[in-house]
PDB file of C-alpha atoms in Angstrom:
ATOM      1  CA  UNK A1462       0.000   0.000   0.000  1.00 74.00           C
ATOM      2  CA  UNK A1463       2.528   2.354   0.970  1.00 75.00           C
ATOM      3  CA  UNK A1464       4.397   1.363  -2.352  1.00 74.00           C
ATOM      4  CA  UNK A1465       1.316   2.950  -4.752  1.00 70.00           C
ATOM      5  CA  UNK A1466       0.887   5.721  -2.809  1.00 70.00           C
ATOM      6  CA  UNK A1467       4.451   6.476  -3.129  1.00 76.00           C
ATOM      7  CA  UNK A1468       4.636   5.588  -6.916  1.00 72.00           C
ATOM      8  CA  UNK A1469       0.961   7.885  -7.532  1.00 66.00           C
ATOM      9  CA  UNK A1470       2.276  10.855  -5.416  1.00 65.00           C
ATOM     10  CA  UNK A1471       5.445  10.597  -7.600  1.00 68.00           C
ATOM     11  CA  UNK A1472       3.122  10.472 -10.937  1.00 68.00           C
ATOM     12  CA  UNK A1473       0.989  13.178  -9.893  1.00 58.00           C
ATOM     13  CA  UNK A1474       4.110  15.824  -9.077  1.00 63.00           C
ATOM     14  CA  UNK A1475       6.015  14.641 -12.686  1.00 64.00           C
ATOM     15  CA  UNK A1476       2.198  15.021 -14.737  1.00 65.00           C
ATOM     16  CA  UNK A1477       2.460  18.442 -12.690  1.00 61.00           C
ATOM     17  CA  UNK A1478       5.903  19.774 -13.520  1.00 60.00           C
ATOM     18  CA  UNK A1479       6.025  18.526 -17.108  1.00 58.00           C
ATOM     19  CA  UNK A1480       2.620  20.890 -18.145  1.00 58.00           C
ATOM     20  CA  UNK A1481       3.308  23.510 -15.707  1.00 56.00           C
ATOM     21  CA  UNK A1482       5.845  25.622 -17.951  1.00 54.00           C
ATOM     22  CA  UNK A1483       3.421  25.399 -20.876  1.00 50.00           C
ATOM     23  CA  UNK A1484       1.776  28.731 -20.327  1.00 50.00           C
ATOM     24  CA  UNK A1485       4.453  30.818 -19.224  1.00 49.00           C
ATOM     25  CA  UNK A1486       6.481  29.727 -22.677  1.00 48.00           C
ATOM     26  CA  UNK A1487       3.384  30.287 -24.927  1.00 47.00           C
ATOM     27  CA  UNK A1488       3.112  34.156 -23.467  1.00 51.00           C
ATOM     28  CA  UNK A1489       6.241  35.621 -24.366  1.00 50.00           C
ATOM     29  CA  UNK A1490       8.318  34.805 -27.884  1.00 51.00           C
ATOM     30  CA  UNK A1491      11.523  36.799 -28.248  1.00 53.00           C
ATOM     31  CA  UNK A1492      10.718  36.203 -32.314  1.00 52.00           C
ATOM     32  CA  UNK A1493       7.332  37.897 -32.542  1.00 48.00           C
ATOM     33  CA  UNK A1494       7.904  40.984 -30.375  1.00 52.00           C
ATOM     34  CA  UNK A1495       7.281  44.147 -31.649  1.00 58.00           C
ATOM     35  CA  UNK A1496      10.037  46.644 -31.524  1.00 58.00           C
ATOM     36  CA  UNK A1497       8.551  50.072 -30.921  1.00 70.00           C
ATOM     37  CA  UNK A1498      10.576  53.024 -31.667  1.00 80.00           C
ATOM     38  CA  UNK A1499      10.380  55.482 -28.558  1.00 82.00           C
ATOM     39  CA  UNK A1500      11.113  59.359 -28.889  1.00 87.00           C
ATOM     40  CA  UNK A1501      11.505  60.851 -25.013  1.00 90.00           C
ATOM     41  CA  UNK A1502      10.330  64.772 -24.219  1.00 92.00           C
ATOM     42  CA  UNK A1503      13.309  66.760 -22.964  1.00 92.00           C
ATOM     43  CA  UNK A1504      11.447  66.409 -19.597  1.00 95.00           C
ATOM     44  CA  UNK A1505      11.550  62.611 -19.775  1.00 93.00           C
ATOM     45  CA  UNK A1506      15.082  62.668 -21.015  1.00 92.00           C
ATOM     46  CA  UNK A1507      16.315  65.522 -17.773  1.00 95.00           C
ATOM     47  CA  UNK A1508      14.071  63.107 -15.250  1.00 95.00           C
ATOM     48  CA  UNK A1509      15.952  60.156 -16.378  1.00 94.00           C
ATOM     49  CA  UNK A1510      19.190  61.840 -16.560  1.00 94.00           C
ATOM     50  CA  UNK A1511      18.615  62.765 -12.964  1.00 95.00           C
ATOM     51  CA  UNK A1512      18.043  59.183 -11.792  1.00 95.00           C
ATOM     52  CA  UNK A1513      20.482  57.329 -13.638  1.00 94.00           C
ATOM     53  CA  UNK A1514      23.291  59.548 -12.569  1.00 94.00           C
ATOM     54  CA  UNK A1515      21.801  59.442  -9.078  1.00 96.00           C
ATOM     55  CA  UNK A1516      22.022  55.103  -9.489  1.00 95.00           C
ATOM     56  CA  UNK A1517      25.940  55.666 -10.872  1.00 95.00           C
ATOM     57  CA  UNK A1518      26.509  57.432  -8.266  1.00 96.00           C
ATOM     58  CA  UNK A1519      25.371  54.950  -5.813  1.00 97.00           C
ATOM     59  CA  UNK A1520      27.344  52.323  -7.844  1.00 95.00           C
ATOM     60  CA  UNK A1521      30.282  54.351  -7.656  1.00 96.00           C
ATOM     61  CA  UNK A1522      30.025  54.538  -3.856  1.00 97.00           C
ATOM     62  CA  UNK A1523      29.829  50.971  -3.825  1.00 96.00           C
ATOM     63  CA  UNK A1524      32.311  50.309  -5.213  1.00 96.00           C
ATOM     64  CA  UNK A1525      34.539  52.730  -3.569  1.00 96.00           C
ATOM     65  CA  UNK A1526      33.114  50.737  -0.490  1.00 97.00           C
ATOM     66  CA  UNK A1527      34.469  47.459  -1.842  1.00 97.00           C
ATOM     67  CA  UNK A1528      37.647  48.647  -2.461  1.00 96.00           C
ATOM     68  CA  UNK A1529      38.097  50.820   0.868  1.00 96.00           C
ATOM     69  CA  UNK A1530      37.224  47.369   2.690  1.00 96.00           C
ATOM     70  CA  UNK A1531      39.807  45.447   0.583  1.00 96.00           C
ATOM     71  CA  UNK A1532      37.336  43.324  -1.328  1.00 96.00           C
ATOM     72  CA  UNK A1533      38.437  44.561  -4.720  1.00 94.00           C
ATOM     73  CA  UNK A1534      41.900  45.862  -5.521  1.00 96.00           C
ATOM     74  CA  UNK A1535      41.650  49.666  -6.464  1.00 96.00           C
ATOM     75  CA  UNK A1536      42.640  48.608 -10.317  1.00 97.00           C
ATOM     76  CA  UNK A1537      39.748  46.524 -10.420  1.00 96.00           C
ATOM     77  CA  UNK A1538      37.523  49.065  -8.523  1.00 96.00           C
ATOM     78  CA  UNK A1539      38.987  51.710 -11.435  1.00 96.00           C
ATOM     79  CA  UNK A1540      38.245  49.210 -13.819  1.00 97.00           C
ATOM     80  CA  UNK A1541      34.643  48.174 -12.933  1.00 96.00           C
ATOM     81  CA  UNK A1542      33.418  52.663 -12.246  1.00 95.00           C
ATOM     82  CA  UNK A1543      35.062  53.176 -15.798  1.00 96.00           C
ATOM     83  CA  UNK A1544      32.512  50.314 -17.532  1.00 95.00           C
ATOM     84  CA  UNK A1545      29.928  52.250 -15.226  1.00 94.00           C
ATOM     85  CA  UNK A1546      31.232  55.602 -17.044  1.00 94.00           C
ATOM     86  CA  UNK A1547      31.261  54.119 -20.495  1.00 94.00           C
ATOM     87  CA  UNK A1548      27.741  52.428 -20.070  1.00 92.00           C
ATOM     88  CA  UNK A1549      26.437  55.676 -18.885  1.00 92.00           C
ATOM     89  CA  UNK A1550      27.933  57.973 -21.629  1.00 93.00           C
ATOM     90  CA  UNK A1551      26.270  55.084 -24.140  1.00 92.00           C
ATOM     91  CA  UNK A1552      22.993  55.922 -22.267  1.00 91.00           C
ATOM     92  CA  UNK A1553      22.877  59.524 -22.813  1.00 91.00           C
ATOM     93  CA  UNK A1554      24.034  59.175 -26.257  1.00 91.00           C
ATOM     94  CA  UNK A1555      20.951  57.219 -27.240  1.00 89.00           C
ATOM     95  CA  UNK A1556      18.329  59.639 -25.047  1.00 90.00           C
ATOM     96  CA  UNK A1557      18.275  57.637 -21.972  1.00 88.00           C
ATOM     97  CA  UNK A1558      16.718  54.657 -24.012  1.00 88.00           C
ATOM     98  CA  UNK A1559      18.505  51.254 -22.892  1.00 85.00           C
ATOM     99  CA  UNK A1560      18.870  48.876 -26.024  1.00 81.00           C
ATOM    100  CA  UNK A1561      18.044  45.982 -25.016  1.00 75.00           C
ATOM    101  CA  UNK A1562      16.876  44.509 -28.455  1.00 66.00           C
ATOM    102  CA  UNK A1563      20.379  43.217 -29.912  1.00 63.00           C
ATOM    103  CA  UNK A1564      20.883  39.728 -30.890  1.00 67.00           C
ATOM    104  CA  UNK A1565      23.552  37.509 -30.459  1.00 67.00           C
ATOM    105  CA  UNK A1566      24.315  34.901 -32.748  1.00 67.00           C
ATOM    106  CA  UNK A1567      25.173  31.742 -31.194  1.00 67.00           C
ATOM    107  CA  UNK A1568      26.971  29.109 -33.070  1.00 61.00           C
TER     108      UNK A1568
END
């Protein structure tokens, strides 16, 4: 007895986990989305300005932190609040709107 119960609990959780994914995979399709091309007011652009130099700032801090408490050397700490610099000139260069969209081909 304690055999089926065993071997039905263990049927019941596999039925469960093999259709539970289904939904969640039909919902979103990286092929068929839409790319919608986005023009920001100067007022959008000067409120995201303001909080995405407020969040490098923060990052820069951090890392500052890191280093200070000898987690990271102060090469690597340069190193990782000069990506932060480039990624946030990149930003500004394309009006505060991330581009997220890019493919990479794998082989």
């Amino acid at each position: 007895m304690k055999k089926l119960s065993i071997g039905v609990l263990s049927a019941l959780f596999l039925s469960l986990t093999a259709f539970g994914p289904l939904p969640a995979q039909a919902e979103f399709n990286d092929n068929e989305a839409e790319v919608q091309e986005v023009e920001l007011t100067e007022e959008q652009k000067q409120e995201l300005a303001v909080l995405h130099k407020e969040a490098f700032e923060k990052k820069k801090e951090i890392i500052e932190k890191y280093v200070e408490f000898g987690v990271f050397s102060e090469e690597k700490g340069n190193k990782i609040i000069k990506k932060f610099e480039s990624h946030y000139e990149k930003l500004e260069d394309d009006g505060y709107i991330p581009k997220w969209d890019h493919k990479r081909k794998h082989h």
